[in-house]
Amino acid sequence: MSLLQVVDLHATVGETEILKGISLTVNAGEVHAIMGPNGSGKSTLAQVLAGHPAYTVTSGTVTLDGADLLDLEPEERAHAGVFLAFQYPVEIPGVTNAYFLRMAYNEVRKARGLEELDPIDFYDLLEEKLKVVRWGPEVMERAVNFGFSGGEKKRNEILQMAVLEPRLAILDETDSGLDIDAMRIVADGVNQLRRPDHATILVTHYQRLLDYIVPDFVHVLADGRIVKSGGKELAHELEARGYEWLTGVPEAAVA
Amino acid sequence: MTTATRPARSPNEPLVPFAELVAEGARAGAPAWLATFRRGSAERFTAVGLPTSKDEDWRFTPVQGLARENLGVVRRPAPVAPEALKPFLLGSERGALVVVIDGRFEASLSHLPVLPTGARIMSLAAAITEGIPEVEAHLGRYATPDVTPFAALNGAVFADGLFLHLAAGIAIELPIQVLHVSTGAVPVVAPRSLLLVGRGASVTVVESFASVGGTTGFTNGVTEIVLGRNARCEHLRVQREGAEAWHIGLTEVSQERDSHYRSFTLALGAKLSRHDLRARLGAENVETLLYGLYLGRNEQLHDNHTAIFHDQPHCNSWEVYKGVLTDRSHAVFNGKVIVQPVAQKTDAKQTNRNLLLSETARVDTKPQLEIFADDVKCTHGATVGKMDEQQRYYLKTRGIAGRVAEGVLIWAFTAEVLAEVTDPGIRETLEKLVRAELETMIG
């Protein structure tokens, strides 16, 4: 059974249809890159999988490990193992990273019928996870994303992902706005978290990230549909030729 | 405890007890300048009386009940033990602590450390008796009797409070605490403080208002703050009076060139609280930052009126007030920003955000921008509503929903202004206080 199965997915925001029939199969252990010009529906796909309330799924099915995903609330999807790394992570003043991570970790454990971790045991776990993003413990006392630089916010998303160990990680333009050092750290983090029983979907506009996280499959989205799928070499072709040969729309017009 | 009750007053002659008090105040022995000020204040109060709902500035804040409810009761104040003050102390124990019981400085409970030459922290009554010239030069010059009826009442009857005077260049490292305790024993607790921060001097002052030994009382305080050139003052005001108390306060700030005033007010207690915070930006390049937080439950009413007078060019003011309300509580916010024609290049931003946790809680918020200069940047925004949907969704995607998420979102809403308290120790204490209060509110 495939880990994620998306079949003919249509979604709208308000009156506008953004996803116009997406089908995608992701198996455990795989990394899929979703590429495409701005406005192609990449981020919508990521948000629809996470359960953003602004989008309405009008038809199609999505299953995770064979179970229907679309009927679940966002938090239930998180409990089932879906994780979305936000393009614009949200600031939560007054709540320390340490507190937030333990709360999220324990909410997921509770939902799975597991025992909660006390602060001391959790701190041990956290120490390990901090290494993934090469951070010291001081970041744990800062409020979640509050006053963080763009790069720090993205690193914080990867840290959350490391702690929650999702079955399916969706990274929504995690590379945007990152300098090369920050991108290396983020990419290294994602690579360290690759496991045979997990899968990753990378949503990105640029091929740059894929030099560091090598995908098994690349899909090109245009106007709400997957117009081409291929191996990692497709990303290089896009880098060289742009999107126009696939979308029929000049880059500038859709940017 | 012995209780002596005055004869009951008829509700249609509510001003009688006030008039008595005011007359007593005007007669009290005082230096000539002070006697004149008291008389002028008494006359003003007698002329205007308590505000009614017809006064625009008091439309939502009914204070007529004051005369009936609180003035009849006079009992012997019980001595206040030092331990009773502990829950209300903020910041370092090494810093100055000025304790004012029912409007009078209490030396035995206060702690006045050795100060650098040119710095004075003392009882205002003592400063008047000593004839310190700065007191005469400044007292009552800013919070004049015509600002509000309660300023006039305070001017007529005030007894004591803090006198702070920092000569040029003096920086007081540790926050100075002024703890106003109301025991509910006297009709009007009328503390008055005068803070003079000299050229280039800097200080943090924390004024706390608390009830000990009872939950009733009427506090009517006035604080005047004068900042010299390039002076800095962080001013925290924490109101934690008893559930049946009336609390009225006026803070009047006057700022010289290049000065920096930062205020944080927290209103938690009292059944009715009203704070007027007025800052006059009387010279160029002044910065004024006003942060406020109020939490209301049961039938509480918290009223914040702020007024920022941009009298000169190139000044910045930044204001964020937030409130969380539940049950049948009510909040009033009125934010005046007045930009004079000469005050070009003014940069003023005002925000008032309210979170309502029940259907019956209510907010009346009114920004009031009067801009007479044309080259300025002035914005305002007021919201009344529910939680931040972005934050809620973010928490959900991390598996956090329901009541746990609710608690986090409300806390985050308040934490954003609490983060503006500079002193880490005080900030932490206030955070705990707010957290505990929120837990009571959301049950």
XYZ file of C-alpha atoms in Angstrom:
698
model
C 0.000 0.000 0.000
C 1.306 3.403 -0.879
C 1.781 5.902 1.938
C -0.068 8.734 0.240
C -2.549 8.335 -2.561
C -4.046 11.406 -4.201
C -6.671 10.709 -6.865
C -8.177 13.359 -9.158
C -8.131 16.046 -6.481
C -10.068 19.240 -7.176
C -10.026 22.161 -4.748
C -11.354 25.695 -4.733
C -10.828 28.825 -2.757
C -14.021 30.846 -2.817
C -15.379 30.482 -6.345
C -11.994 29.852 -7.954
C -10.857 26.348 -8.766
C -7.135 26.049 -8.048
C -6.508 22.313 -8.142
C -8.009 20.791 -11.285
C -7.485 17.088 -10.921
C -4.239 16.107 -9.209
C -3.238 12.459 -8.954
C -0.125 11.493 -7.091
C 1.206 8.368 -5.424
C 3.920 8.596 -2.797
C 5.440 5.452 -1.343
C 7.291 5.089 1.942
C 10.922 6.089 1.682
C 10.424 8.375 -1.324
C 11.092 12.067 -1.819
C 8.850 13.832 -4.320
C 9.474 17.344 -5.562
C 6.512 19.418 -6.733
C 7.694 22.229 -8.958
C 5.979 24.839 -11.024
C 5.643 28.520 -11.701
C 3.989 30.893 -9.248
C 0.237 30.493 -9.168
C 0.340 26.904 -10.436
C -1.278 25.539 -7.267
C 1.790 24.068 -5.515
C 1.191 25.757 -2.186
C -2.533 25.052 -2.417
C -1.785 21.366 -2.779
C 0.407 21.531 0.329
C -2.278 23.369 2.300
C -5.088 21.086 1.138
C -3.109 18.061 2.326
C -2.608 19.761 5.720
C -6.301 20.702 5.937
C -6.323 24.495 5.616
C -9.919 25.662 6.190
C -9.786 28.256 3.383
C -9.790 25.543 0.698
C -12.717 23.382 -0.255
C -12.134 19.995 -1.809
C -14.817 19.598 -4.449
C -13.904 16.125 -5.676
C -11.257 13.454 -5.556
C -9.776 11.400 -2.734
C -6.690 11.481 -0.552
C -5.649 8.545 1.610
C -2.811 8.150 4.062
C -1.875 4.521 4.643
C -5.156 3.646 2.973
C -7.306 5.733 5.343
C -9.260 8.766 4.202
C -7.404 11.979 5.012
C -9.839 14.608 3.779
C -12.388 13.952 6.511
C -9.859 14.709 9.223
C -9.295 18.014 10.974
C -5.791 19.468 10.620
C -4.872 18.314 14.140
C -6.110 14.792 13.382
C -3.935 14.742 10.281
C -1.005 15.804 12.469
C -1.814 12.967 14.860
C -1.909 10.596 11.877
C 1.576 11.735 10.894
C 1.154 14.612 8.417
C 3.481 17.555 8.897
C 3.488 20.793 6.914
C 6.544 23.035 7.098
C 5.042 26.459 6.447
C 6.241 28.862 3.804
C 5.480 31.636 6.307
C 5.784 30.159 9.792
C 3.467 31.840 12.293
C 4.759 33.745 15.330
C 3.419 32.775 18.734
C 4.560 35.359 21.275
C 4.924 34.330 24.889
C 5.155 30.602 24.209
C 8.681 29.249 24.352
C 9.902 26.842 21.736
C 10.566 24.245 24.443
C 7.018 24.474 25.785
C 5.477 24.487 22.326
C 7.445 21.479 21.099
C 6.635 19.440 24.176
C 2.984 20.369 23.891
C 2.876 19.335 20.225
C 4.833 16.155 20.916
C 2.564 15.166 23.781
C -0.659 16.012 21.959
C 0.398 13.666 19.169
C 1.371 10.982 21.696
C -1.904 11.346 23.572
C -3.849 10.982 20.336
C -1.957 7.770 19.629
C -2.684 6.417 23.090
C 0.913 6.785 24.249
C 2.132 8.188 27.523
C 3.144 11.851 27.662
C 6.771 12.747 28.213
C 7.688 14.822 31.265
C 9.848 17.933 30.797
C 13.073 16.182 31.799
C 12.731 13.245 29.421
C 11.562 15.578 26.727
C 14.588 17.770 27.207
C 16.868 14.794 26.527
C 14.992 14.128 23.311
C 15.181 17.784 22.383
C 18.942 17.916 22.855
C 19.290 15.251 20.164
C 16.862 16.976 17.820
C 18.601 20.331 18.119
C 21.657 18.788 16.498
C 19.620 18.218 13.339
C 19.441 21.974 12.760
C 22.778 22.748 14.488
C 21.219 24.872 17.187
C 22.192 25.316 20.820
C 19.705 25.058 23.692
C 19.276 28.852 23.963
C 16.750 28.857 21.109
C 14.446 26.769 23.277
C 13.738 29.716 25.559
C 12.761 32.040 22.713
C 9.092 32.470 21.852
C 7.992 30.436 18.819
C 9.190 32.260 15.690
C 8.748 35.573 17.514
C 11.404 37.967 16.280
C 13.076 35.159 14.316
C 14.767 35.963 11.020
C 13.344 34.325 7.904
C 16.080 31.690 7.967
C 15.600 30.974 11.662
C 11.888 30.439 11.111
C 12.575 27.827 8.437
C 15.093 26.095 10.658
C 12.519 26.073 13.416
C 10.078 24.289 11.095
C 12.671 21.596 10.486
C 13.259 21.305 14.222
C 9.527 20.778 14.772
C 9.563 18.163 12.040
C 12.510 16.422 13.714
C 10.649 16.302 17.019
C 7.321 15.141 15.575
C 8.858 12.545 13.210
C 5.993 12.626 10.711
C 5.065 9.827 8.322
C 4.607 12.418 5.618
C 6.489 15.691 5.643
C 5.389 18.432 3.252
C 7.835 21.304 2.889
C 6.192 24.334 1.346
C 8.860 26.502 -0.282
C 11.128 25.943 2.664
C 14.025 27.116 0.487
C 12.550 30.518 -0.345
C 14.358 33.427 1.236
C 17.228 31.304 2.525
C 20.886 32.130 2.031
C 23.120 29.263 0.989
C 24.313 28.445 4.519
C 20.818 28.354 5.945
C 19.698 26.217 3.015
C 22.483 23.714 3.641
C 21.426 23.420 7.271
C 17.787 22.954 6.318
C 18.648 20.433 3.601
C 20.991 18.490 5.886
C 18.209 18.380 8.445
C 15.741 16.982 5.923
C 18.284 14.426 4.702
C 19.003 13.240 8.232
C 15.308 12.706 8.776
C 14.849 10.570 5.641
C 13.777 7.118 6.711
C 12.503 4.087 4.837
C 9.085 4.322 6.479
C 8.674 8.076 5.935
C 8.043 10.132 2.850
C 8.728 13.739 1.920
C 7.074 16.157 -0.501
C 9.138 19.202 -1.391
C 7.216 22.091 -2.881
C 9.631 24.449 -4.549
C 9.901 26.984 -7.297
C 13.631 26.560 -7.818
C 15.824 23.593 -8.555
C 18.478 24.888 -6.091
C 17.146 22.969 -3.075
C 17.142 19.764 -5.106
C 20.947 19.944 -5.387
C 20.968 19.241 -1.666
C 17.916 17.061 -1.230
C 17.880 14.693 -4.163
C 14.320 13.698 -5.058
C 13.204 10.342 -6.400
C 10.489 11.971 -8.476
C 9.841 15.454 -9.834
C 6.352 16.641 -10.808
C 5.623 19.856 -12.638
C 2.406 21.610 -11.754
C 0.788 24.127 -14.064
C -2.667 25.609 -13.766
C -3.732 23.108 -11.124
C -2.629 19.982 -12.955
C 0.511 17.858 -13.027
C 1.748 18.382 -16.573
C 4.910 16.334 -16.364
C 6.509 13.824 -14.015
C 9.993 12.428 -14.118
C 13.145 11.641 -12.201
C 15.588 14.082 -10.640
C 16.980 15.026 -14.059
C 13.685 16.793 -14.828
C 14.570 19.432 -12.255
C 17.794 20.198 -14.102
C 15.942 20.469 -17.345
C 13.540 22.964 -15.746
C 16.461 24.923 -14.406
C 17.940 25.155 -17.907
C 14.755 25.710 -19.886
C 12.306 27.334 -17.467
C 8.653 26.342 -17.265
C 7.364 27.809 -20.500
C 7.940 24.710 -22.649
C 5.619 22.794 -20.317
C 3.028 25.390 -19.416
C 2.830 27.269 -22.658
C 2.769 30.462 -20.618
C 5.744 32.851 -20.582
C 7.356 33.053 -17.122
C 6.867 36.764 -16.751
C 3.130 36.449 -17.295
C 2.614 34.096 -14.401
C 5.238 35.434 -12.012
C -12.682 45.165 63.550
C -14.585 48.260 64.663
C -16.791 49.834 62.081
C -18.276 53.266 62.340
C -20.887 54.024 59.750
C -21.870 57.492 58.765
C -25.556 58.238 58.399
C -26.862 56.954 55.099
C -26.919 59.557 52.348
C -29.844 60.113 50.142
C -28.976 59.128 46.567
C -30.149 62.479 45.235
C -27.528 64.389 47.190
C -24.487 62.325 46.396
C -21.926 65.097 46.496
C -22.326 65.988 50.146
C -19.635 63.705 51.557
C -17.222 64.703 48.825
C -17.921 68.355 49.563
C -17.058 67.772 53.229
C -13.800 66.090 52.342
C -12.930 68.712 49.811
C -13.594 71.477 52.340
C -11.433 69.684 54.912
C -8.620 69.402 52.366
C -8.820 73.058 51.477
C -8.618 74.016 55.167
C -5.698 71.709 56.020
C -2.501 73.442 57.084
C -0.105 73.813 54.157
C 2.373 76.220 52.634
C 0.663 79.117 50.891
C 1.269 77.805 47.346
C -0.203 74.451 48.262
C -3.171 75.999 50.045
C -3.877 77.955 46.870
C -3.650 74.801 44.783
C -5.915 72.891 47.126
C -8.443 75.701 47.189
C -8.439 75.984 43.420
C -8.877 72.216 43.122
C -11.680 72.223 45.674
C -13.483 74.983 43.858
C -13.131 73.174 40.580
C -14.450 69.916 41.961
C -17.339 71.612 43.722
C -18.229 73.330 40.456
C -18.118 70.257 38.195
C -18.968 67.421 40.602
C -18.764 63.776 39.658
C -19.021 63.129 35.941
C -22.252 61.686 34.609
C -23.008 59.552 31.579
C -23.727 62.798 29.723
C -20.007 63.657 29.817
C -18.539 62.243 26.614
C -15.370 61.119 28.416
C -17.399 59.177 30.975
C -20.186 57.921 28.769
C -19.588 54.222 29.435
C -18.125 54.520 32.914
C -20.743 55.126 35.598
C -19.120 56.712 38.625
C -22.136 58.313 40.248
C -22.488 55.288 42.509
C -19.212 56.240 44.167
C -20.688 58.909 46.377
C -23.352 56.602 47.760
C -21.342 53.472 48.066
C -17.972 54.282 49.489
C -18.048 57.486 51.348
C -20.288 56.368 54.168
C -17.760 53.957 55.593
C -14.916 54.993 57.851
C -13.248 52.416 60.009
C -10.000 52.275 61.860
C -7.295 51.078 59.502
C -5.856 47.762 60.584
C -2.060 47.747 60.667
C -0.613 46.242 57.505
C 1.967 43.538 58.132
C 5.030 43.374 55.864
C 4.062 39.813 54.846
C 0.780 41.110 53.494
C 2.699 43.156 50.944
C 4.810 40.286 49.628
C 2.374 39.068 46.977
C 2.381 42.528 45.426
C 6.104 43.172 45.245
C 7.805 43.239 41.874
C 11.441 43.332 40.909
C 14.604 43.275 42.963
C 14.535 43.501 46.753
C 17.569 45.771 46.599
C 15.697 48.456 44.724
C 13.864 51.281 46.441
C 10.433 50.419 47.818
C 8.008 53.147 48.766
C 4.899 51.870 50.530
C 1.878 54.120 50.681
C -0.970 52.929 52.909
C -4.332 54.564 52.260
C -2.554 57.441 50.589
C 0.106 57.946 53.284
C 3.771 57.060 53.100
C 4.659 54.297 55.560
C 8.348 54.525 56.430
C 8.446 51.311 58.454
C 7.388 49.238 55.434
C 9.462 51.127 52.889
C 13.038 50.583 51.872
C 15.065 53.542 50.707
C 18.594 52.570 49.738
C 21.533 54.942 49.645
C 21.296 56.986 46.468
C 23.863 58.883 44.461
C 24.154 62.602 45.183
C 21.502 64.477 43.284
C 18.915 61.718 43.582
C 15.996 61.895 45.985
C 13.369 59.266 46.609
C 11.113 60.257 49.460
C 7.612 60.907 50.689
C 5.920 63.747 48.836
C 4.475 65.063 52.119
C 7.984 65.181 53.578
C 9.279 66.962 50.480
C 6.533 69.576 50.889
C 7.356 70.019 54.585
C 11.050 70.347 53.770
C 10.220 73.058 51.302
C 12.076 71.464 48.381
C 11.736 74.111 45.672
C 11.189 71.624 42.817
C 7.972 70.453 44.450
C 6.480 73.910 44.419
C 7.779 74.493 40.911
C 6.123 71.387 39.466
C 3.319 69.967 41.603
C -0.044 70.471 39.987
C 1.409 72.142 36.903
C 0.666 69.160 34.633
C -2.256 67.299 36.177
C -4.186 70.511 36.629
C -7.604 70.437 38.299
C -9.360 70.951 34.977
C -8.020 67.715 33.401
C -10.708 65.564 35.015
C -13.055 66.048 37.980
C -11.058 63.376 39.777
C -7.820 65.299 39.263
C -9.522 68.208 41.000
C -10.711 65.961 43.814
C -7.196 64.593 44.238
C -5.717 68.092 44.257
C -8.056 69.073 47.067
C -7.545 66.051 49.300
C -4.285 64.245 48.447
C -2.040 63.374 51.354
C 1.127 61.741 50.171
C 2.950 59.594 47.645
C 6.344 59.399 46.011
C 8.588 62.332 45.327
C 11.382 61.399 42.957
C 13.942 63.860 41.778
C 16.917 62.910 39.659
C 19.429 65.599 38.829
C 21.068 65.665 35.394
C 22.756 62.475 34.264
C 21.733 60.246 37.149
C 20.767 56.711 36.229
C 19.008 54.560 38.803
C 19.735 50.970 37.842
C 17.148 49.050 39.828
C 13.448 49.699 39.347
C 11.820 51.835 42.037
C 8.620 50.364 43.386
C 5.746 52.341 44.744
C 3.173 50.101 46.371
C -0.154 51.762 47.079
C -2.188 49.747 49.518
C -5.838 50.391 50.125
C -7.327 48.925 53.300
C -10.842 50.103 52.557
C -10.791 52.139 55.773
C -10.901 55.673 54.455
C -13.408 57.327 52.134
C -11.013 58.459 49.436
C -7.506 57.154 49.102
C -5.846 59.960 47.204
C -2.178 59.316 46.608
C -0.183 61.762 44.568
C 3.284 61.294 43.155
C 5.670 63.630 41.427
C 8.520 62.278 39.351
C 11.119 64.686 38.047
C 13.666 63.019 35.790
C 16.432 65.496 34.995
C 18.381 66.006 31.819
C 19.924 62.723 30.642
C 18.753 60.897 33.770
C 17.052 57.539 33.594
C 14.801 55.461 35.823
C 12.213 52.712 35.935
C 9.279 53.239 38.293
C 6.687 50.596 39.074
C 3.463 51.792 40.642
C 1.312 49.014 42.049
C -2.136 49.402 43.523
C -3.430 46.676 45.819
C -6.068 46.026 48.442
C -5.093 44.466 51.752
C -7.559 43.473 54.441
C -10.621 44.084 52.326
C -11.917 44.142 48.792
C -13.606 47.534 48.800
C -12.258 51.065 48.675
C -11.919 54.037 46.416
C -8.515 55.053 45.134
C -8.153 58.294 43.248
C -4.481 58.706 42.379
C -2.520 61.224 40.373
C 1.027 60.851 39.105
C 2.899 63.631 37.374
C 6.023 62.717 35.426
C 8.352 65.335 34.017
C 11.154 64.264 31.689
C 13.997 66.663 31.011
C 16.082 66.715 27.856
C 17.224 63.268 26.807
C 15.771 61.725 29.977
C 14.430 58.182 29.975
C 11.634 56.781 32.073
C 9.991 53.399 31.989
C 6.786 53.522 33.952
C 4.822 50.436 34.915
C 1.413 50.662 36.480
C -0.136 47.522 37.920
C -3.674 47.716 39.263
C -4.670 44.736 41.432
C -7.232 46.179 43.794
C -10.019 44.195 45.420
C -13.065 42.922 43.567
C -15.382 45.595 44.991
C -12.992 48.527 44.719
C -13.265 51.660 42.645
C -10.008 52.721 41.072
C -9.440 56.011 39.316
C -6.023 57.166 38.201
C -4.435 59.908 36.175
C -0.905 59.868 34.840
C 0.230 63.098 33.288
C 3.544 63.080 31.432
C 5.465 66.083 30.196
C 8.385 65.485 27.844
C 11.304 67.688 26.915
C 13.417 67.351 23.780
C 14.983 63.931 22.993
C 13.289 62.302 25.975
C 11.935 58.775 25.990
C 8.893 57.644 27.955
C 7.771 54.042 27.945
C 4.708 52.944 29.815
C 3.089 49.617 30.527
C -0.218 49.504 32.359
C -1.873 46.349 33.591
C -5.429 46.422 34.918
C -6.557 43.266 36.676
C -8.485 44.281 39.760
C -11.270 46.544 40.990
C -14.902 46.410 39.934
C -14.471 49.685 38.090
C -11.116 51.017 36.998
C -10.353 54.060 34.973
C -6.901 55.249 33.989
C -6.216 58.424 32.083
C -2.738 58.522 30.618
C -1.808 61.780 28.989
C 1.539 62.584 27.443
C 2.548 65.993 26.199
C 5.313 65.834 23.617
C 6.362 69.406 24.123
C 9.638 69.470 22.203
C 11.259 67.853 19.168
C 12.505 64.304 18.830
C 10.516 62.853 21.696
C 9.585 59.205 21.844
C 6.500 57.956 23.684
C 5.596 54.286 23.915
C 2.381 53.242 25.599
C 1.506 49.600 26.158
C -1.495 48.384 28.059
C -3.230 45.163 29.013
C -6.536 44.678 30.800
C -8.287 41.487 31.806
C -11.952 41.604 32.741
C -14.269 39.049 34.252
C -17.542 38.988 36.185
C -18.994 42.497 36.000
C -15.682 44.331 35.887
C -15.240 47.526 33.944
C -11.808 48.656 32.775
C -11.602 52.049 31.146
C -8.416 53.350 29.554
C -8.307 56.843 28.189
C -5.065 57.933 26.611
C -4.168 61.257 25.084
C -0.980 61.974 23.203
C -0.343 65.607 22.426
C 2.040 66.016 19.518
C 2.872 69.678 20.063
C 6.201 69.747 18.229
C 7.731 68.237 15.067
C 9.702 64.998 14.679
C 8.168 63.057 17.550
C 7.151 59.410 17.567
C 4.388 57.827 19.560
C 3.520 54.166 19.531
C 0.605 52.738 21.424
C -0.690 49.184 21.812
C -3.479 48.362 24.256
C -4.952 44.890 24.487
C -7.760 43.399 26.471
C -9.230 39.980 27.210
C -12.781 39.961 28.504
C -15.139 37.302 29.686
C -18.432 36.962 31.585
C -20.270 40.270 31.585
C -17.177 42.418 31.824
C -16.816 45.619 29.901
C -13.841 47.546 28.570
C -13.596 51.082 27.320
C -10.716 52.381 25.283
C -10.392 55.914 24.042
C -7.174 56.930 22.355
C -6.706 60.570 21.482
C -3.815 61.645 19.301
C -3.667 65.360 18.695
C -1.152 66.611 16.164
C -0.686 70.381 16.163
C -0.089 72.272 12.894
C 3.623 72.740 13.682
C 4.109 69.059 14.522
C 5.294 68.016 11.057
C 7.014 64.629 10.610
C 4.981 63.178 13.443
C 4.936 59.390 13.408
C 2.055 58.085 15.504
C 0.632 54.600 15.582
C -2.178 53.403 17.792
C -3.649 49.926 18.159
C -6.361 48.592 20.411
C -7.168 44.897 20.205
C -9.731 43.036 22.241
C -10.487 39.390 22.685
C -13.986 38.518 23.818
C -14.369 35.115 25.434
C -18.073 35.330 26.155
C -21.139 36.540 24.295
C -21.952 38.984 27.077
C -18.571 40.725 27.376
C -18.477 44.127 25.758
C -15.977 46.658 24.444
C -16.384 50.282 23.487
C -13.290 51.364 21.632
C -12.766 54.719 20.042
C -9.665 56.057 18.373
C -9.750 59.807 18.186
C -7.178 61.304 15.863
C -7.110 65.049 15.446
C -4.437 65.893 12.933
C -3.772 69.498 11.985
C -0.358 68.992 10.341
C -0.090 67.671 6.770
C 3.292 65.937 6.643
C 2.705 63.201 9.189
C 2.314 59.449 9.438
C -0.578 58.585 11.724
C -2.367 55.255 11.814
C -4.806 53.606 14.116
C -6.635 50.339 14.298
C -9.080 48.752 16.657
C -10.306 45.175 16.653
C -12.821 43.353 18.764
C -13.089 39.683 18.186
C -11.943 36.177 18.517
C -8.586 34.422 18.302
C -5.997 34.822 15.601
C -7.002 32.302 12.905
C -3.491 31.975 11.489
C -2.122 31.006 14.874
C -5.027 28.649 15.478
C -4.390 26.821 12.195
C -0.657 26.657 12.842
C -1.290 25.017 16.214
C -3.733 22.567 14.640
C -1.165 21.456 12.082
C 1.098 20.672 15.058
C -1.600 18.513 16.591
C -2.699 21.136 19.135
C -6.419 21.934 19.178
C -9.384 22.419 21.482
C -8.933 23.872 24.934
C -5.175 23.459 24.933
C -4.924 25.568 21.791
C -7.399 28.085 23.162
C -5.219 28.623 26.217
C -2.126 29.070 24.076
C -3.810 31.568 21.770
C -5.159 33.741 24.576
C -1.830 33.650 26.317
C 0.017 34.582 23.116
C -2.369 37.490 22.598
C -1.463 38.969 25.972
C 2.193 37.961 25.892
C 2.825 40.238 22.951
C 2.365 43.337 25.128
C 3.892 41.785 28.232
C 7.037 41.309 26.153
C 7.380 45.091 26.163
C 8.249 45.172 29.865
C 11.999 45.648 29.833
C 13.049 44.308 33.240
C 13.199 40.497 32.919
C 12.403 39.815 36.595
C 9.361 42.055 36.614
C 8.241 40.748 33.248
C 8.357 37.189 34.520
C 6.349 38.055 37.628
C 3.741 39.879 35.584
C 3.559 36.982 33.137
C 2.826 34.611 36.014
C 0.191 36.987 37.321
C -1.518 37.255 33.946
C -1.281 33.520 33.346
C -2.966 32.794 36.679
C -5.682 35.336 35.952
C -6.293 33.862 32.487
C -6.594 30.399 33.989
C -9.317 31.703 36.288
C -11.003 33.356 33.322
C -11.075 30.371 31.008
C -11.735 27.913 33.852
